[in-house]
Coordinates of C-alpha atoms and ligand atoms in Angstrom, one line a residue:
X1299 CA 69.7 103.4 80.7
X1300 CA 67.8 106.6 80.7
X1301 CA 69.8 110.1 81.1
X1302 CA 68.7 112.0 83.7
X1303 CA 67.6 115.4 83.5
X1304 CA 69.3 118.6 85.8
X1305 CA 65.6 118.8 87.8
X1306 CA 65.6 115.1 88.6
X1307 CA 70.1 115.3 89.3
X1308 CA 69.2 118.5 91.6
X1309 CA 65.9 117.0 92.9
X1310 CA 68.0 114.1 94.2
X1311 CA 70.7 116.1 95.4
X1312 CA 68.0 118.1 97.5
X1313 CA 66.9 115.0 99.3
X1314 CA 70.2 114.2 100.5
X1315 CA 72.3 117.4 101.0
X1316 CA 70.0 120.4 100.6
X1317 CA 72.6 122.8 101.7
X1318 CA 74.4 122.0 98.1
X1319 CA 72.0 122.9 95.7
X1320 CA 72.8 126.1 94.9
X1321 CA 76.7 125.3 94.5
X1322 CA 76.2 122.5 92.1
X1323 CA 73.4 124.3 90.1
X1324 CA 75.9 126.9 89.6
X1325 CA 78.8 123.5 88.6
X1326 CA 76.4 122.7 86.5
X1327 CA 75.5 126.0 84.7
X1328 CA 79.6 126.8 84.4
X1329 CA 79.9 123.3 82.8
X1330 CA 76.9 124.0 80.2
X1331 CA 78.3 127.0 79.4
X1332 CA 81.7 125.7 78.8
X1333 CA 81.0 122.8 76.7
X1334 CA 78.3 124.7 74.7
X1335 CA 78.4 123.4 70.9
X1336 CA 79.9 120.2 71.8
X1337 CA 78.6 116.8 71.0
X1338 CA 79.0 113.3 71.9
X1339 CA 79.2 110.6 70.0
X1340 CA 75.9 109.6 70.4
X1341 CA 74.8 113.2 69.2
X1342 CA 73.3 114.5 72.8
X1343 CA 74.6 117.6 74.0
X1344 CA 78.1 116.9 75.8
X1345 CA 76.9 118.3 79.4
X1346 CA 74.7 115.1 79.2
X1347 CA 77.6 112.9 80.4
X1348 CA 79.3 115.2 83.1
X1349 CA 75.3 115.4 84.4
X1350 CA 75.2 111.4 84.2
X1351 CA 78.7 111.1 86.0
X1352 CA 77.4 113.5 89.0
X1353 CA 74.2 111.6 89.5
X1354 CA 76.3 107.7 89.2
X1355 CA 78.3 110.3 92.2
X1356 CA 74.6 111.2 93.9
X1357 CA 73.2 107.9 94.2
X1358 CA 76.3 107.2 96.3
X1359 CA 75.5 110.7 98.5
X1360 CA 78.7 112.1 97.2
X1361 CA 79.3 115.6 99.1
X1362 CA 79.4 119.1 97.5
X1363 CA 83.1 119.1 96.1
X1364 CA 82.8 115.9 94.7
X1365 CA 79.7 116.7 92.6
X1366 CA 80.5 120.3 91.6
X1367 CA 84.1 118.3 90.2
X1368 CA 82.1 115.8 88.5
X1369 CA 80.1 118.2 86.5
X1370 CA 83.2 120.3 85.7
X1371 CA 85.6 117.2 84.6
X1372 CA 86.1 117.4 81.7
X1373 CA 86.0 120.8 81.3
X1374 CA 90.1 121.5 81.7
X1375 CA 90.6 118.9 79.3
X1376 CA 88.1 119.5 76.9
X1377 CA 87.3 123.6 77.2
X1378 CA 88.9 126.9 77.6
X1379 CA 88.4 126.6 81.4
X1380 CA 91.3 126.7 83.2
X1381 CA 92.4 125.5 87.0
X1382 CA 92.5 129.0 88.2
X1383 CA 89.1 129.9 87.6
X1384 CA 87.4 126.5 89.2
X1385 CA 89.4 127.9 92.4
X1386 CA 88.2 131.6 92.0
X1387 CA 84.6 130.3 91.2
X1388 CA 84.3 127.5 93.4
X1389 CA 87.3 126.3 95.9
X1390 CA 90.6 124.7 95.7
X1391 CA 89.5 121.6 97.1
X1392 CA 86.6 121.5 93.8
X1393 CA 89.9 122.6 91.5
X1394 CA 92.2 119.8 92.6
X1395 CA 89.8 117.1 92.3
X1396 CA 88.9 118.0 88.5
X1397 CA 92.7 118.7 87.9
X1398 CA 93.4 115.2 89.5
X1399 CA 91.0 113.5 87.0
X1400 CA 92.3 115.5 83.7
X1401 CA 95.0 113.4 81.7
X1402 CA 98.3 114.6 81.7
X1403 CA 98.9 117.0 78.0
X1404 CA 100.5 114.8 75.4
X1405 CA 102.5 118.1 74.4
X1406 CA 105.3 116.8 77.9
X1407 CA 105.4 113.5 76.5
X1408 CA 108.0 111.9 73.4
X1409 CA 105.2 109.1 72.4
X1410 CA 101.4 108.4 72.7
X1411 CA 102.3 105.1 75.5
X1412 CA 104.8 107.3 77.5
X1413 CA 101.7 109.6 77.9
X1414 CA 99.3 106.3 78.8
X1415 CA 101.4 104.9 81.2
X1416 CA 102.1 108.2 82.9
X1417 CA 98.0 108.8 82.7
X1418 CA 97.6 105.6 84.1
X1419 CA 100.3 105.8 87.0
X1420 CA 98.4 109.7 87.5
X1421 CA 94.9 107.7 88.2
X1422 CA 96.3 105.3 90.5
X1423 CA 98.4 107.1 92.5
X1424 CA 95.7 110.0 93.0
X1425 CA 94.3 107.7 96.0
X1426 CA 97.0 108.8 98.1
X1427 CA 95.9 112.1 97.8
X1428 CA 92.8 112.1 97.5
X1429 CA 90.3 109.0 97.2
X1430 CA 87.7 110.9 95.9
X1431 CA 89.1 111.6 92.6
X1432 CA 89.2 107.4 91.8
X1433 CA 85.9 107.6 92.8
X1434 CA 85.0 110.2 90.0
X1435 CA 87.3 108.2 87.6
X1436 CA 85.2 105.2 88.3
X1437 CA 81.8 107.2 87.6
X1438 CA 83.2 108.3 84.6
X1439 CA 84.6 105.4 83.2
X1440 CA 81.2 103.6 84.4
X1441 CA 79.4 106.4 82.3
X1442 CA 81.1 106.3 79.3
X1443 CA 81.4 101.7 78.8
X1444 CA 77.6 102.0 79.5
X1445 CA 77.7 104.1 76.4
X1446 CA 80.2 102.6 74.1
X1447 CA 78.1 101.5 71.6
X1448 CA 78.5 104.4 69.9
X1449 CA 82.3 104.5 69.3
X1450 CA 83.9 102.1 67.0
X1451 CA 84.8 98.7 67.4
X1452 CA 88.7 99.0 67.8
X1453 CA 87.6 101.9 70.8
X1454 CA 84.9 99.4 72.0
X1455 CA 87.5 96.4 72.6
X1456 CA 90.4 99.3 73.6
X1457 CA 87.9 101.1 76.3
X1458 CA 86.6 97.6 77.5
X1459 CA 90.1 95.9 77.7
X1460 CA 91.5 99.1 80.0
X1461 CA 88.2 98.8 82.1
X1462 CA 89.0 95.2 82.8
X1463 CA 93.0 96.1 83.4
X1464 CA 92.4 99.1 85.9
X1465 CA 89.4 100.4 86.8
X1466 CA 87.3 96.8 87.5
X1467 CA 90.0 95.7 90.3
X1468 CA 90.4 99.7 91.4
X1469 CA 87.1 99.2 92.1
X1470 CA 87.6 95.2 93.8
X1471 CA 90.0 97.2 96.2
X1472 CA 88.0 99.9 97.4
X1473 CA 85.2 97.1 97.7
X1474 CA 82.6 99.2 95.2
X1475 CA 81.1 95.7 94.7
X1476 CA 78.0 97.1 92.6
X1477 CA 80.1 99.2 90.5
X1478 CA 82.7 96.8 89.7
X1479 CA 79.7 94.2 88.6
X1480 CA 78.3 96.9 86.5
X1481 CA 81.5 97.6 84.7
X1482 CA 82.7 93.4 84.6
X1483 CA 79.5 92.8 82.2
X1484 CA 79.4 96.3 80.2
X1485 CA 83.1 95.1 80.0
X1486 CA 83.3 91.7 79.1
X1487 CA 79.9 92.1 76.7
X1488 CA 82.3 94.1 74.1
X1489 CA 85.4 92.0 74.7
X1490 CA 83.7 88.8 74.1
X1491 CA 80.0 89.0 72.7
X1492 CA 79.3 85.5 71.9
X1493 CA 80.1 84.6 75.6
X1494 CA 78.2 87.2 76.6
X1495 CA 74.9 86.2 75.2
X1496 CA 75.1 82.4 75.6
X1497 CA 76.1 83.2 79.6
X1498 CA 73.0 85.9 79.8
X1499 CA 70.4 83.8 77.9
X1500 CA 71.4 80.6 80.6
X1501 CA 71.0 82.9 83.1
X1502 CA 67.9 84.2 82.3
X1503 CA 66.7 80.8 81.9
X1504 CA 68.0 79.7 85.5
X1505 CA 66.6 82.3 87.2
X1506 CA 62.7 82.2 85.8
X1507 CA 63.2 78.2 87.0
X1508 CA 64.6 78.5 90.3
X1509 CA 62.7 82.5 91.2
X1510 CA 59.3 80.7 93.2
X1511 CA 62.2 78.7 95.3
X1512 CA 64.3 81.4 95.9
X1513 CA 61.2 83.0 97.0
X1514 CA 60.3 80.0 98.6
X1515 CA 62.9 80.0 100.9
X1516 CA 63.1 84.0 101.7
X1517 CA 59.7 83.7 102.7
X1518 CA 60.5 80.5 105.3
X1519 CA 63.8 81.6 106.8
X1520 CA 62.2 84.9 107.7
X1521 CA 59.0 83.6 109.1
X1522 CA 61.4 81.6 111.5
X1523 CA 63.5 84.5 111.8
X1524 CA 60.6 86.9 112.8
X1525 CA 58.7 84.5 115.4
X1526 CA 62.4 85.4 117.4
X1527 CA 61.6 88.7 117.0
X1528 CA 64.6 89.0 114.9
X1529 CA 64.2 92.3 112.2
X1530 CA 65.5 90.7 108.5
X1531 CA 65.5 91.8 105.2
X1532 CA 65.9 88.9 102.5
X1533 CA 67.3 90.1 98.8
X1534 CA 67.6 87.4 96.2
X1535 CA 70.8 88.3 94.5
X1536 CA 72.1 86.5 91.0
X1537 CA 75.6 86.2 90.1
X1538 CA 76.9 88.5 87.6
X1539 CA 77.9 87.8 83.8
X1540 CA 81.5 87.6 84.0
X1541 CA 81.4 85.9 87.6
X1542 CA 79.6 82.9 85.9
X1543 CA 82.1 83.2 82.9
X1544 CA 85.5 82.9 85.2
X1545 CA 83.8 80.2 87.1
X1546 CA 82.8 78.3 84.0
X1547 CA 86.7 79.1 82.4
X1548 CA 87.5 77.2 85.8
X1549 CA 86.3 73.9 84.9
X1550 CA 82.9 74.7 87.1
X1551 CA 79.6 73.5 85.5
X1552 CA 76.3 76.0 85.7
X1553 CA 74.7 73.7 88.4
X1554 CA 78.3 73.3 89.8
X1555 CA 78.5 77.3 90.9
X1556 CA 77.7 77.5 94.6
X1557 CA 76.8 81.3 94.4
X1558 CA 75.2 81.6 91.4
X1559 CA 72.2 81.8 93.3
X1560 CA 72.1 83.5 96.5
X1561 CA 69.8 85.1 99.5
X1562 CA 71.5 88.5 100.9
X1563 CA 69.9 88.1 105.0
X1564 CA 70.4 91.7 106.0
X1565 CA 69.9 92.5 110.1
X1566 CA 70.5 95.0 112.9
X1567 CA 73.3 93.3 114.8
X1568 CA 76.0 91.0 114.4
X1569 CA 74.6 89.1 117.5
X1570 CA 71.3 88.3 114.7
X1571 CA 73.1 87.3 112.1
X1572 CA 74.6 84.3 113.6
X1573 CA 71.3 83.2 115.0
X1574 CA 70.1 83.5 111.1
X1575 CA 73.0 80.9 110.3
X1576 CA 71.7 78.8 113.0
X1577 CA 67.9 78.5 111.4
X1578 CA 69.3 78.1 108.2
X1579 CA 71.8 75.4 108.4
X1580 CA 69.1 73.9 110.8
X1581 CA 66.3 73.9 108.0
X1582 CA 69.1 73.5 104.8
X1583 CA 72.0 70.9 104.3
X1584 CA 75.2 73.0 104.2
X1585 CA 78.1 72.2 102.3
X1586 CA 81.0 72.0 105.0
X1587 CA 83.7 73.4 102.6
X1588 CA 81.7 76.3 101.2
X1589 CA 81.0 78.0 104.6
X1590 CA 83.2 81.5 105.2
X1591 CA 83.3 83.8 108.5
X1592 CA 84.0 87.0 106.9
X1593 CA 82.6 88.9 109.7
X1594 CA 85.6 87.0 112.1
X1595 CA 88.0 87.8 109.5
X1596 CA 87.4 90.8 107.2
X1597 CA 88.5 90.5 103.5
X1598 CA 91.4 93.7 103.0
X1599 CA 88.8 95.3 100.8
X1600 CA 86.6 95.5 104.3
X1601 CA 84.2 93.3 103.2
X1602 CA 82.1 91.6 105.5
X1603 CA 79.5 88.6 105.6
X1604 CA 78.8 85.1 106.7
X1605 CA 78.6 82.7 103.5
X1606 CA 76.8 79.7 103.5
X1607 CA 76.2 76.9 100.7
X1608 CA 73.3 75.4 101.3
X1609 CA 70.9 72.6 99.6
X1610 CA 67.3 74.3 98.8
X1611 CA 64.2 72.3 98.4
X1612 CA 64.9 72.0 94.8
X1613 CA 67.9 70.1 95.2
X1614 CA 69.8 73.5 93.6
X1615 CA 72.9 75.2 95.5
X1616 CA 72.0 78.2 97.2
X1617 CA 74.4 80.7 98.7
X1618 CA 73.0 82.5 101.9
X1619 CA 75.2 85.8 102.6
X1620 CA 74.1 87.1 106.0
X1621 CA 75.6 91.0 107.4
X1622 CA 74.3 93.4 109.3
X1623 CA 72.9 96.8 107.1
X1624 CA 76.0 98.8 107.6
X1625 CA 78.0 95.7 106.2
X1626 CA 75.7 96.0 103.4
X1627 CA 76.1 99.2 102.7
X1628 CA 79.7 99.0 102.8
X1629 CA 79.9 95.5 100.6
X1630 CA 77.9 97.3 98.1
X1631 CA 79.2 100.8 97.9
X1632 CA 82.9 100.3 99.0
X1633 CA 84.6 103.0 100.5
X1634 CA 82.4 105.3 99.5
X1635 CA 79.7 104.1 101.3
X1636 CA 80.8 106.6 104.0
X1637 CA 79.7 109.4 102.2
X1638 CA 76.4 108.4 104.0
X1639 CA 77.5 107.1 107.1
X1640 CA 79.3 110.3 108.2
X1641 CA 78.3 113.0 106.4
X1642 CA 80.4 116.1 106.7
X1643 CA 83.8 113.3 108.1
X1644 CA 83.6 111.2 105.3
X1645 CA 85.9 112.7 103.0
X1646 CA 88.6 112.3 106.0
X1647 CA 87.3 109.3 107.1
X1648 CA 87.7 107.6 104.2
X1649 CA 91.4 108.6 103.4
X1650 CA 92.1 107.6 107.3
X1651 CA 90.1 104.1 106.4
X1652 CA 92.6 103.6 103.8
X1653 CA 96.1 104.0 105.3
X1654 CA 95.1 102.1 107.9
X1655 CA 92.8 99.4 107.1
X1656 CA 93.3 98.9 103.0
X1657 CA 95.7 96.4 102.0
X1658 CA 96.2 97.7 98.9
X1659 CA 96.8 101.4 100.0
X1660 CA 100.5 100.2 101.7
X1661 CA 101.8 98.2 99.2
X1662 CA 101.2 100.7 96.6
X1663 CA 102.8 103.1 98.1
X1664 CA 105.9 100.5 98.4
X1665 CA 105.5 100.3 95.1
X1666 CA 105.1 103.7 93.8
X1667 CA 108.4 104.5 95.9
X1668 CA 110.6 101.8 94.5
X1669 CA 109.1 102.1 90.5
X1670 CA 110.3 105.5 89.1
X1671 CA 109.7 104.0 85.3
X1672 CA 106.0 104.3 84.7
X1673 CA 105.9 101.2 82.1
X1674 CA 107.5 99.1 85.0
X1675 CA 105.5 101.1 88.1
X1676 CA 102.1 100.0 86.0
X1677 CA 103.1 96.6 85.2
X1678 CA 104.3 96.0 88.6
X1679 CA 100.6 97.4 89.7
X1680 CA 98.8 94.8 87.6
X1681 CA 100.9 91.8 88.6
X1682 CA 100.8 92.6 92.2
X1683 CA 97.7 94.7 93.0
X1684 CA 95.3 93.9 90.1
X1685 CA 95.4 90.2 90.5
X1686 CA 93.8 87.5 92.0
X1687 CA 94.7 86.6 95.6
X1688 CA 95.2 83.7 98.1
X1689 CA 93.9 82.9 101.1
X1690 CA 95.6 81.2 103.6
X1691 CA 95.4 80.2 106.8
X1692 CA 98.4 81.3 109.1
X1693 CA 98.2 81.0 113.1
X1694 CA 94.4 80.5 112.6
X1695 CA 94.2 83.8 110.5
X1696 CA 93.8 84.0 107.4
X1697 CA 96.0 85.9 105.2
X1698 CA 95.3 87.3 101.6
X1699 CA 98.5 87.4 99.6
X1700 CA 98.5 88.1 95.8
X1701 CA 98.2 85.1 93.6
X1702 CA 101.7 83.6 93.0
X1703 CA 103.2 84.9 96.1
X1704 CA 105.3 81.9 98.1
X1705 CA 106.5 81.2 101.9
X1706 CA 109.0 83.8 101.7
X1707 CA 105.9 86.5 100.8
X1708 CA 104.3 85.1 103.7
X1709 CA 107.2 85.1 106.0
X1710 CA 107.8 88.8 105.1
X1711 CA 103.9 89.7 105.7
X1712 CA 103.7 88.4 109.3
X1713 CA 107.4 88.0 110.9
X1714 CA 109.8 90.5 109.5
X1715 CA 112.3 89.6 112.1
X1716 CA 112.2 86.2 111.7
X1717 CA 111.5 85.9 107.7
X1718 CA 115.2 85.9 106.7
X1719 CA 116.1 82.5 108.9
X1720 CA 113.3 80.8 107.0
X1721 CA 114.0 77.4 105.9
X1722 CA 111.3 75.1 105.2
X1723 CA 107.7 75.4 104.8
X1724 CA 104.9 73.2 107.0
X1725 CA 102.2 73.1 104.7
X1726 CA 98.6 70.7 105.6
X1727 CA 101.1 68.9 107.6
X1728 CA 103.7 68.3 104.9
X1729 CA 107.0 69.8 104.6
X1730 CA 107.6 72.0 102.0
X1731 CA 110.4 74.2 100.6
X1732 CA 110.3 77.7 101.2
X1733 CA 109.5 79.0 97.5
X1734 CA 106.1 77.0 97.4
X1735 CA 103.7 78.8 95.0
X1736 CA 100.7 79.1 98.3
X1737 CA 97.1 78.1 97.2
X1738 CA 94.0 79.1 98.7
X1739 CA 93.1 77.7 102.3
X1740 CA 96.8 76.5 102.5
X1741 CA 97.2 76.1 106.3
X1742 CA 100.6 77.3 107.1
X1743 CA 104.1 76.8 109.4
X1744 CA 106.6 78.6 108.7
X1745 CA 110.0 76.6 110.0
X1746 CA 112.9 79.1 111.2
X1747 CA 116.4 78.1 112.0
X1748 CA 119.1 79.9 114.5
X1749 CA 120.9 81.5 111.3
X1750 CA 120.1 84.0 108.3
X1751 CA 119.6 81.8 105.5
X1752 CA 118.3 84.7 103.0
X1753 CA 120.2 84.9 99.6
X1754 CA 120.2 86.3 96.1
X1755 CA 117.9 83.8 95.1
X1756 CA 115.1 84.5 97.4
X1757 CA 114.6 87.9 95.4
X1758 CA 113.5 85.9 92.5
X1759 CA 111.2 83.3 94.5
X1760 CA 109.9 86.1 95.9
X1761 CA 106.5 87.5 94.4
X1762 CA 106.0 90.7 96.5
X1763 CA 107.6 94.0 96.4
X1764 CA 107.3 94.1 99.8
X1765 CA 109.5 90.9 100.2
X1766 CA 111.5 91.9 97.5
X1767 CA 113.0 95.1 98.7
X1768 CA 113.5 93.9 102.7
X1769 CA 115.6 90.9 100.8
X1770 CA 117.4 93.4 99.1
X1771 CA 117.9 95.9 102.2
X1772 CA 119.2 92.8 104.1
X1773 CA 121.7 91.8 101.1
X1774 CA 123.1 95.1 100.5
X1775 CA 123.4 95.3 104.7
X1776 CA 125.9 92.4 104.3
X1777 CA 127.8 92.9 101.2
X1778 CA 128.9 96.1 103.3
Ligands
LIG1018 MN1 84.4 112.2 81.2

């Protein structure tokens, strides 16, 4: 990928928020001067990769702040600069955000991985301040693995392997689809290269066959979508690398992968967007069990869309994801999408989003409260956070647990008054006890009797922290 240049960065940044300019010329020109006579690896001038990070931040129409702190942020880290000035020169609100990005100093710190862990707890914990400083992590780390060729292979696999750990599901949770795409591949291409290239040269392969279909099929559902006078945009999307790669570890086939091909149907209102699924499944065979209502029920991450598997002319599976443009924007962008949607609110908006409507956001803070050890808060993080989750369906909702979680998670997620009397399990009609490890589209009963049956055991059956401490409250309650 090509660097830009300041003119193009401030160019770009003119567009969007002209009233800007002149602040983040001058974040720039503090930053230059700074980092004068340092080099990266790749023997550009260091300034190149703060300027790369603030455009990554532009594309997204970050706000002032947040650019003038992405082109200062490594400079308290990495220069003589220190906290104070950023305030005097620029605000406190500029000066937290690059302090919230600089690493803890290894001088407060007895060994290398008590400074990691406490770095790492630093990063994810910044959310609750302040979102925005995840979001420049994320630039930053997206910046620096789409130039890792130039550090050594034990960096390479160390940087990659981190990227994976941390920043890739950060990114899952604040919904930053693209950039947690971007950063699977760069990821997963350094981690394992062989896998890489045979999965890239298949898909290269798959697409140039099936591209006139896709085409194809654009072109027809929105012809019949425009004779209703019904506004659509139709994007041919491909899966990622390291999508196909997990779905192939699964057992799957290439041909077996329902969205390895897919049509993104974009339209004005969520009225159009269930006429679309009309035409299509009316022109295309769907398959029953691959259809999903995500505008009815919202993933935690926000994301929303109607999926549909359907057979294309070619005999090929073809995914069909149909939202409205805002849903777009927000399945693409995450969070940050906001930055465009309101302007000057966004950066409140966006912290008020996450408390209330971010799974994640509650249970860290559960966790962050209840882990002072930063080995165990981090590990706790990655088991319960950073992992694949369930969906099941509970009362006709469905319910996204993390993977491994049981009845008593459940029972603890929806009826907190009820959860300790818990003693048996209705799941698909069949009764089961309540530690049953719950699997995607489980549908659910949960079976209460008259008494508390909760007990010592339940707190290792139990997979949530959430669970886990209300089991705990309720023991210590009686031991009393
Ligand atoms: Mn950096």
């Amino acid at each position: 990928m090509e660097n830009v240049t300041f003119e193009e960065f401030i160019n770009f940044v003119k567009e969007y928020n002209p009233d800007e300019v002149e602040r983040v010329t001058k974040a720039y020109e503090v930053a230059q001067r700074f980092h004068d006579g340092q080099y990266r690896d790749s023997g550009e001038p260091y300034i190149t990769h703060p300027l790369q990070v603030a455009y990554i931040l532009a594309e997204l129409r970050a706000d002032g702040d947040t650019l003038c702190a992405a082109l200062l942020h490594d400079c308290l880290e990495d220069t003589t600069l220190i906290k104070g000035d950023i305030e005097i020169l620029f605000s406190k609100s500029v000066a937290d955000l690059v302090d919230g990005v600089t690493k803890l100093s290894r001088l407060n710190f007895s060994s290398k991985e008590d400074q990691n862990f406490a770095n790492t707890r630093k990063i994810i914990t910044s959310v609750r301040e302040d979102v925005r400083i995840i979001i420049i992590k994320l630039a930053d780390r997206l910046h620096n693995m789409r130039t890792l060729g130039y550090k050594s292979k034990f960096k390479q696999k160390e940087n990659a392997l981190e990227t994976m750990e941390i920043y890739v599901p950060f990114a899952y949770n604040l919904g930053c689809y693209q950039m947690k795409r971007e950063l699977e591949d760069l990821s997963f291409k350094y981690l394992r290269e062989d896998d890489y290239k045979r999965i890239f040269d298949e898909r290269e392969k798959i697409v140039s066959e099936n591209k006139d279909m896709l085409d194809q099929m654009a072109h027809e559902i929105s012809a019949s979508l425009s004779e209703s006078n019904i506004s659509n945009i139709i994007i041919p999307r491909i899966k990622n690398i390291y999508g196909i790669f997990s779905k192939l570890e699964n057992g799957y086939k290439f041909s077996e992968i329902h969205d390895l091909l897919a049509l993104k149907i974009i339209e004005e209102k969520i009225i159009d967007c269930y006429t679309s699924l009309f035409y299509i499944h009316n022109s295309y065979v769907p398959i029953m069990d691959k259809f999903r209502d995500y505008i009815a029920s919202p993933k935690t991450n926000k994301y929303q869309s109607i999926h549909t598997t359907v057979i294309s002319p070619s005999d090929t599976l073809v995914q069909c994801q149909i939202r409205t443009r805002l849903m777009d924007r927000i399945d693409t962008y995450g969070l940050p999408a906001y930055w465009d949607t309101d302007k000057g609110y966004a950066r409140i908006r966006m912290q008020e989003e996450l408390k209330k409507d971010y799974q994640f956001y509650t249970s860290l803070k559960e966790i962050d409260s209840i882990f002072k050890d930063n080995e165990e808060f981090v590990t706790q993080v990655k088991e319960e956070l950073f992992t694949d989750k369930v969906y099941v369906n509970y009362n006709g909702d469905t319910k996204e647990l993390p993977k491994g979680s049981t009845g008593i998670d459940l029972a603890y997620k929806v009826d907190e008054e009820g959860a300790p009397k818990l003693v048996n399990l209705e799941v698909n009609n069949e009764k089961f006890p309540i530690n049953y490890v719950l699997q995607n589209r489980d549908r659910v009963k949960l079976i209460t009797g008259e008494e508390d049956t909760v007990n010592e055991s339940w707190l290792v059956e139990a997979h949530t922290t959430h669970a886990k401490e209300l089991i705990k409250e309720r023991l210590n309650k009686e031991s009393k």
